[in-house]
Amino acid sequence: FDMSAFYKKTIRDWMDSQWDNGAYTETSVWQDLNDYAGIGKGAGETVWATAPPVLTVRHMQHYGDLDLLRESFANHTHWLEFLNREFEQGMLEKGYDRKLKNYTGDGSGLGDWLALPVRDTYLTHTGFYMAASRCIAYISNKLGETKMRKKSVLLAEFLRNRISSLYLLNGRDTFTYPMATYPSTPG
């Protein structure tokens, strides 16, 4: 089925709902559903608020629509700039310390509603921040925006390394947060 028009409308609705500070809302028409789960200042929960750039990339990969990349580039980079400015402080205000020393695996954020082990909301937030950066790098590459591509690739690598240092290089033989007593699930 050709879902191009549906996805373009969804992305455009989200762009229309974007706050002036760059924050994407959780839903493409803001309904104040789960703003408590976001990092603040109008941002929806990081996973859902990152849907617009992720959908744009998937749309490009499926339909080859460069026009949508051009149309959405400024909005999506504005979202990434918002994350760059607000993510660290927003996560600290949500109770996530930088080394996850007091983190018990469940914090503010959405995730797998049917998870048997604790859902790891830190990994979900940070993973989708990295996804937003990777999407901007992809879009920038397609549009010949070399400076933004390089900046976004470096940011994605930084976030990947942060996740690796907290989850893989923590002296444990599991992919889990540092203080876990049993395996968790991302989100």
PDB file of C-alpha atoms in Angstrom:
ATOM      1  CA  PHE A   1       0.000   0.000   0.000  1.00  0.00           C
ATOM      2  CA  ASP A   2       1.135   3.527  -0.693  1.00  0.00           C
ATOM      3  CA  MET A   3       1.101   5.216   2.714  1.00  0.00           C
ATOM      4  CA  SER A   4       3.193   8.200   1.643  1.00  0.00           C
ATOM      5  CA  ALA A   5       0.421  10.789   2.039  1.00  0.00           C
ATOM      6  CA  PHE A   6      -0.517   9.424   5.468  1.00  0.00           C
ATOM      7  CA  TYR A   7       3.050   9.614   6.785  1.00  0.00           C
ATOM      8  CA  LYS A   8       3.643  13.066   5.301  1.00  0.00           C
ATOM      9  CA  LYS A   9       0.464  14.340   6.973  1.00  0.00           C
ATOM     10  CA  THR A  10       1.506  12.824  10.303  1.00  0.00           C
ATOM     11  CA  ILE A  11       4.955  14.432  10.107  1.00  0.00           C
ATOM     12  CA  ARG A  12       3.466  17.779   9.078  1.00  0.00           C
ATOM     13  CA  ASP A  13       0.952  17.646  11.937  1.00  0.00           C
ATOM     14  CA  TRP A  14       3.818  17.086  14.368  1.00  0.00           C
ATOM     15  CA  MET A  15       5.757  19.981  12.851  1.00  0.00           C
ATOM     16  CA  ASP A  16       2.670  22.190  13.227  1.00  0.00           C
ATOM     17  CA  SER A  17       2.485  21.215  16.921  1.00  0.00           C
ATOM     18  CA  GLN A  18       6.177  21.877  17.579  1.00  0.00           C
ATOM     19  CA  TRP A  19       6.795  24.473  20.285  1.00  0.00           C
ATOM     20  CA  ASP A  20       8.791  27.620  19.498  1.00  0.00           C
ATOM     21  CA  ASN A  21      11.660  26.324  21.664  1.00  0.00           C
ATOM     22  CA  GLY A  22      12.053  23.303  19.340  1.00  0.00           C
ATOM     23  CA  ALA A  23      10.337  20.732  21.542  1.00  0.00           C
ATOM     24  CA  TYR A  24       8.178  18.202  19.765  1.00  0.00           C
ATOM     25  CA  THR A  25       5.074  17.160  21.640  1.00  0.00           C
ATOM     26  CA  GLU A  26       4.267  13.543  22.386  1.00  0.00           C
ATOM     27  CA  THR A  27       1.382  13.432  19.946  1.00  0.00           C
ATOM     28  CA  SER A  28       1.078  15.135  16.580  1.00  0.00           C
ATOM     29  CA  VAL A  29      -1.771  17.192  17.965  1.00  0.00           C
ATOM     30  CA  TRP A  30      -0.760  18.219  21.480  1.00  0.00           C
ATOM     31  CA  GLN A  31      -3.119  16.730  24.069  1.00  0.00           C
ATOM     32  CA  ASP A  32      -1.095  17.031  27.286  1.00  0.00           C
ATOM     33  CA  LEU A  33      -1.196  13.249  27.631  1.00  0.00           C
ATOM     34  CA  ASN A  34       2.243  12.334  28.887  1.00  0.00           C
ATOM     35  CA  ASP A  35       4.205  15.547  29.110  1.00  0.00           C
ATOM     36  CA  TYR A  36       5.185  14.511  32.652  1.00  0.00           C
ATOM     37  CA  ALA A  37       7.255  11.753  31.024  1.00  0.00           C
ATOM     38  CA  GLY A  38       9.260  14.139  28.847  1.00  0.00           C
ATOM     39  CA  ILE A  39      12.322  16.156  29.756  1.00  0.00           C
ATOM     40  CA  GLY A  40      10.299  19.327  30.304  1.00  0.00           C
ATOM     41  CA  LYS A  41       9.588  22.636  28.596  1.00  0.00           C
ATOM     42  CA  GLY A  42       6.786  21.173  26.483  1.00  0.00           C
ATOM     43  CA  ALA A  43       8.644  18.131  25.197  1.00  0.00           C
ATOM     44  CA  GLY A  44       6.723  14.925  25.027  1.00  0.00           C
ATOM     45  CA  GLU A  45       8.353  11.695  26.157  1.00  0.00           C
ATOM     46  CA  THR A  46      11.616  11.380  24.188  1.00  0.00           C
ATOM     47  CA  VAL A  47      10.604   8.246  22.263  1.00  0.00           C
ATOM     48  CA  TRP A  48       7.360   9.666  20.898  1.00  0.00           C
ATOM     49  CA  ALA A  49       8.727  13.188  20.465  1.00  0.00           C
ATOM     50  CA  THR A  50      11.487  11.741  18.265  1.00  0.00           C
ATOM     51  CA  ALA A  51       8.928  10.118  15.969  1.00  0.00           C
ATOM     52  CA  PRO A  52       8.914  12.977  13.409  1.00  0.00           C
ATOM     53  CA  PRO A  53      12.583  12.675  12.356  1.00  0.00           C
ATOM     54  CA  VAL A  54      12.445   8.864  12.547  1.00  0.00           C
ATOM     55  CA  LEU A  55       9.316   8.756  10.363  1.00  0.00           C
ATOM     56  CA  THR A  56      10.903  11.214   7.933  1.00  0.00           C
ATOM     57  CA  VAL A  57      13.955   8.993   7.492  1.00  0.00           C
ATOM     58  CA  ARG A  58      11.832   5.877   7.065  1.00  0.00           C
ATOM     59  CA  HIS A  59       9.655   7.731   4.555  1.00  0.00           C
ATOM     60  CA  MET A  60      12.747   8.699   2.580  1.00  0.00           C
ATOM     61  CA  GLN A  61      14.067   5.150   2.642  1.00  0.00           C
ATOM     62  CA  HIS A  62      10.758   3.762   1.434  1.00  0.00           C
ATOM     63  CA  TYR A  63       9.573   6.447  -1.012  1.00  0.00           C
ATOM     64  CA  GLY A  64      12.741   8.403  -1.913  1.00  0.00           C
ATOM     65  CA  ASP A  65      11.054  11.728  -1.138  1.00  0.00           C
ATOM     66  CA  LEU A  66      13.765  14.393  -0.928  1.00  0.00           C
ATOM     67  CA  ASP A  67      11.140  17.148  -0.839  1.00  0.00           C
ATOM     68  CA  LEU A  68       9.923  16.015   2.585  1.00  0.00           C
ATOM     69  CA  LEU A  69      13.525  16.033   3.835  1.00  0.00           C
ATOM     70  CA  ARG A  70      13.922  19.635   2.676  1.00  0.00           C
ATOM     71  CA  GLU A  71      10.568  20.639   4.121  1.00  0.00           C
ATOM     72  CA  SER A  72      11.194  19.104   7.546  1.00  0.00           C
ATOM     73  CA  PHE A  73      14.930  19.703   7.977  1.00  0.00           C
ATOM     74  CA  ALA A  74      14.638  22.966   9.947  1.00  0.00           C
ATOM     75  CA  ASN A  75      12.004  21.518  12.298  1.00  0.00           C
ATOM     76  CA  HIS A  76      13.952  18.353  12.973  1.00  0.00           C
ATOM     77  CA  THR A  77      17.223  20.204  13.589  1.00  0.00           C
ATOM     78  CA  HIS A  78      15.299  22.524  15.930  1.00  0.00           C
ATOM     79  CA  TRP A  79      14.227  19.407  17.898  1.00  0.00           C
ATOM     80  CA  LEU A  80      17.821  18.176  18.070  1.00  0.00           C
ATOM     81  CA  GLU A  81      18.986  21.622  19.212  1.00  0.00           C
ATOM     82  CA  PHE A  82      16.303  21.496  21.916  1.00  0.00           C
ATOM     83  CA  LEU A  83      17.606  18.110  23.065  1.00  0.00           C
ATOM     84  CA  ASN A  84      21.183  19.431  23.035  1.00  0.00           C
ATOM     85  CA  ARG A  85      20.155  22.332  25.280  1.00  0.00           C
ATOM     86  CA  GLU A  86      17.678  20.635  27.591  1.00  0.00           C
ATOM     87  CA  PHE A  87      18.330  16.871  27.757  1.00  0.00           C
ATOM     88  CA  GLU A  88      20.995  16.747  30.473  1.00  0.00           C
ATOM     89  CA  GLN A  89      19.220  19.108  32.852  1.00  0.00           C
ATOM     90  CA  GLY A  90      15.837  17.579  32.105  1.00  0.00           C
ATOM     91  CA  MET A  91      17.125  14.114  32.932  1.00  0.00           C
ATOM     92  CA  LEU A  92      18.733  15.372  36.157  1.00  0.00           C
ATOM     93  CA  GLU A  93      15.432  16.988  37.146  1.00  0.00           C
ATOM     94  CA  LYS A  94      13.710  13.664  36.472  1.00  0.00           C
ATOM     95  CA  GLY A  95      16.057  12.034  38.976  1.00  0.00           C
ATOM     96  CA  TYR A  96      18.602  10.390  36.675  1.00  0.00           C
ATOM     97  CA  ASP A  97      22.128  11.067  37.905  1.00  0.00           C
ATOM     98  CA  ARG A  98      24.938  11.054  35.334  1.00  0.00           C
ATOM     99  CA  LYS A  99      26.436   7.753  36.522  1.00  0.00           C
ATOM    100  CA  LEU A 100      23.065   6.119  37.309  1.00  0.00           C
ATOM    101  CA  LYS A 101      24.309   5.374  40.842  1.00  0.00           C
ATOM    102  CA  ASN A 102      20.865   5.641  42.418  1.00  0.00           C
ATOM    103  CA  TYR A 103      18.943   4.424  39.400  1.00  0.00           C
ATOM    104  CA  THR A 104      16.730   1.412  40.001  1.00  0.00           C
ATOM    105  CA  GLY A 105      15.648   0.903  36.404  1.00  0.00           C
ATOM    106  CA  ASP A 106      12.290   2.620  36.355  1.00  0.00           C
ATOM    107  CA  GLY A 107      12.015   6.332  35.974  1.00  0.00           C
ATOM    108  CA  SER A 108       9.877   8.880  34.251  1.00  0.00           C
ATOM    109  CA  GLY A 109       9.174   7.795  30.718  1.00  0.00           C
ATOM    110  CA  LEU A 110       7.207   5.419  28.607  1.00  0.00           C
ATOM    111  CA  GLY A 111       8.268   2.004  27.519  1.00  0.00           C
ATOM    112  CA  ASP A 112       7.265  -1.585  27.079  1.00  0.00           C
ATOM    113  CA  TRP A 113       3.952  -1.808  28.912  1.00  0.00           C
ATOM    114  CA  LEU A 114       4.115  -5.602  29.069  1.00  0.00           C
ATOM    115  CA  ALA A 115       7.713  -5.962  30.194  1.00  0.00           C
ATOM    116  CA  LEU A 116       8.249  -8.629  32.834  1.00  0.00           C
ATOM    117  CA  PRO A 117      11.527  -7.205  34.158  1.00  0.00           C
ATOM    118  CA  VAL A 118      11.916  -3.580  35.120  1.00  0.00           C
ATOM    119  CA  ARG A 119      11.644  -1.256  32.135  1.00  0.00           C
ATOM    120  CA  ASP A 120      14.761   0.821  31.622  1.00  0.00           C
ATOM    121  CA  THR A 121      13.554   4.341  30.907  1.00  0.00           C
ATOM    122  CA  TYR A 122      17.036   5.917  31.001  1.00  0.00           C
ATOM    123  CA  LEU A 123      18.134   3.734  28.097  1.00  0.00           C
ATOM    124  CA  THR A 124      14.951   4.566  26.204  1.00  0.00           C
ATOM    125  CA  HIS A 125      15.349   8.333  26.624  1.00  0.00           C
ATOM    126  CA  THR A 126      19.044   8.315  25.735  1.00  0.00           C
ATOM    127  CA  GLY A 127      18.637   5.809  22.910  1.00  0.00           C
ATOM    128  CA  PHE A 128      16.038   7.960  21.193  1.00  0.00           C
ATOM    129  CA  TYR A 129      18.125  11.097  21.701  1.00  0.00           C
ATOM    130  CA  MET A 130      20.818   9.170  19.809  1.00  0.00           C
ATOM    131  CA  ALA A 131      18.213   8.142  17.198  1.00  0.00           C
ATOM    132  CA  ALA A 132      17.254  11.791  16.680  1.00  0.00           C
ATOM    133  CA  SER A 133      20.907  12.654  16.117  1.00  0.00           C
ATOM    134  CA  ARG A 134      21.379   9.770  13.683  1.00  0.00           C
ATOM    135  CA  CYS A 135      18.263  10.844  11.767  1.00  0.00           C
ATOM    136  CA  ILE A 136      19.570  14.399  11.442  1.00  0.00           C
ATOM    137  CA  ALA A 137      22.903  13.004  10.234  1.00  0.00           C
ATOM    138  CA  TYR A 138      21.093  10.911   7.602  1.00  0.00           C
ATOM    139  CA  ILE A 139      18.902  13.797   6.442  1.00  0.00           C
ATOM    140  CA  SER A 140      21.878  16.181   6.420  1.00  0.00           C
ATOM    141  CA  ASN A 141      23.858  13.755   4.300  1.00  0.00           C
ATOM    142  CA  LYS A 142      21.014  13.456   1.774  1.00  0.00           C
ATOM    143  CA  LEU A 143      20.691  17.253   1.587  1.00  0.00           C
ATOM    144  CA  GLY A 144      24.430  17.962   1.380  1.00  0.00           C
ATOM    145  CA  GLU A 145      24.495  19.695   4.778  1.00  0.00           C
ATOM    146  CA  THR A 146      28.029  18.574   5.619  1.00  0.00           C
ATOM    147  CA  LYS A 147      28.533  20.632   8.775  1.00  0.00           C
ATOM    148  CA  MET A 148      25.288  19.414  10.375  1.00  0.00           C
ATOM    149  CA  ARG A 149      26.002  15.821   9.316  1.00  0.00           C
ATOM    150  CA  LYS A 150      29.402  15.865  11.027  1.00  0.00           C
ATOM    151  CA  LYS A 151      27.972  17.485  14.156  1.00  0.00           C
ATOM    152  CA  SER A 152      25.142  14.953  14.349  1.00  0.00           C
ATOM    153  CA  VAL A 153      27.416  11.955  13.764  1.00  0.00           C
ATOM    154  CA  LEU A 154      29.729  13.116  16.578  1.00  0.00           C
ATOM    155  CA  LEU A 155      26.774  13.574  18.909  1.00  0.00           C
ATOM    156  CA  ALA A 156      25.396  10.115  18.088  1.00  0.00           C
ATOM    157  CA  GLU A 157      28.825   8.609  18.769  1.00  0.00           C
ATOM    158  CA  PHE A 158      29.035  10.466  22.082  1.00  0.00           C
ATOM    159  CA  LEU A 159      25.624   9.142  23.136  1.00  0.00           C
ATOM    160  CA  ARG A 160      26.463   5.611  21.984  1.00  0.00           C
ATOM    161  CA  ASN A 161      29.685   5.743  24.019  1.00  0.00           C
ATOM    162  CA  ARG A 162      27.772   6.996  27.064  1.00  0.00           C
ATOM    163  CA  ILE A 163      25.357   4.080  26.802  1.00  0.00           C
ATOM    164  CA  SER A 164      28.249   1.654  26.293  1.00  0.00           C
ATOM    165  CA  SER A 165      30.179   2.976  29.284  1.00  0.00           C
ATOM    166  CA  LEU A 166      27.161   2.700  31.576  1.00  0.00           C
ATOM    167  CA  TYR A 167      25.777  -0.595  30.319  1.00  0.00           C
ATOM    168  CA  LEU A 168      28.513  -2.629  28.673  1.00  0.00           C
ATOM    169  CA  LEU A 169      31.721  -1.474  30.267  1.00  0.00           C
ATOM    170  CA  ASN A 170      30.475  -1.543  33.832  1.00  0.00           C
ATOM    171  CA  GLY A 171      32.258  -4.725  34.891  1.00  0.00           C
ATOM    172  CA  ARG A 172      29.176  -6.871  34.514  1.00  0.00           C
ATOM    173  CA  ASP A 173      28.428  -9.510  31.948  1.00  0.00           C
ATOM    174  CA  THR A 174      24.970  -8.205  31.102  1.00  0.00           C
ATOM    175  CA  PHE A 175      23.532  -5.305  29.165  1.00  0.00           C
ATOM    176  CA  THR A 176      21.821  -3.596  32.059  1.00  0.00           C
ATOM    177  CA  TYR A 177      22.107  -0.442  34.122  1.00  0.00           C
ATOM    178  CA  PRO A 178      24.874  -0.329  36.742  1.00  0.00           C
ATOM    179  CA  MET A 179      22.842  -0.973  39.907  1.00  0.00           C
ATOM    180  CA  ALA A 180      20.528  -3.645  38.454  1.00  0.00           C
ATOM    181  CA  THR A 181      19.876  -6.767  40.473  1.00  0.00           C
ATOM    182  CA  TYR A 182      18.376  -8.562  37.456  1.00  0.00           C
ATOM    183  CA  PRO A 183      18.101  -7.898  33.697  1.00  0.00           C
ATOM    184  CA  SER A 184      15.958  -5.010  32.495  1.00  0.00           C
ATOM    185  CA  THR A 185      14.331  -4.219  29.204  1.00  0.00           C
ATOM    186  CA  PRO A 186      14.887  -1.030  27.166  1.00  0.00           C
ATOM    187  CA  GLY A 187      11.838   1.101  27.701  1.00  0.00           C
TER     188      GLY A 187
END
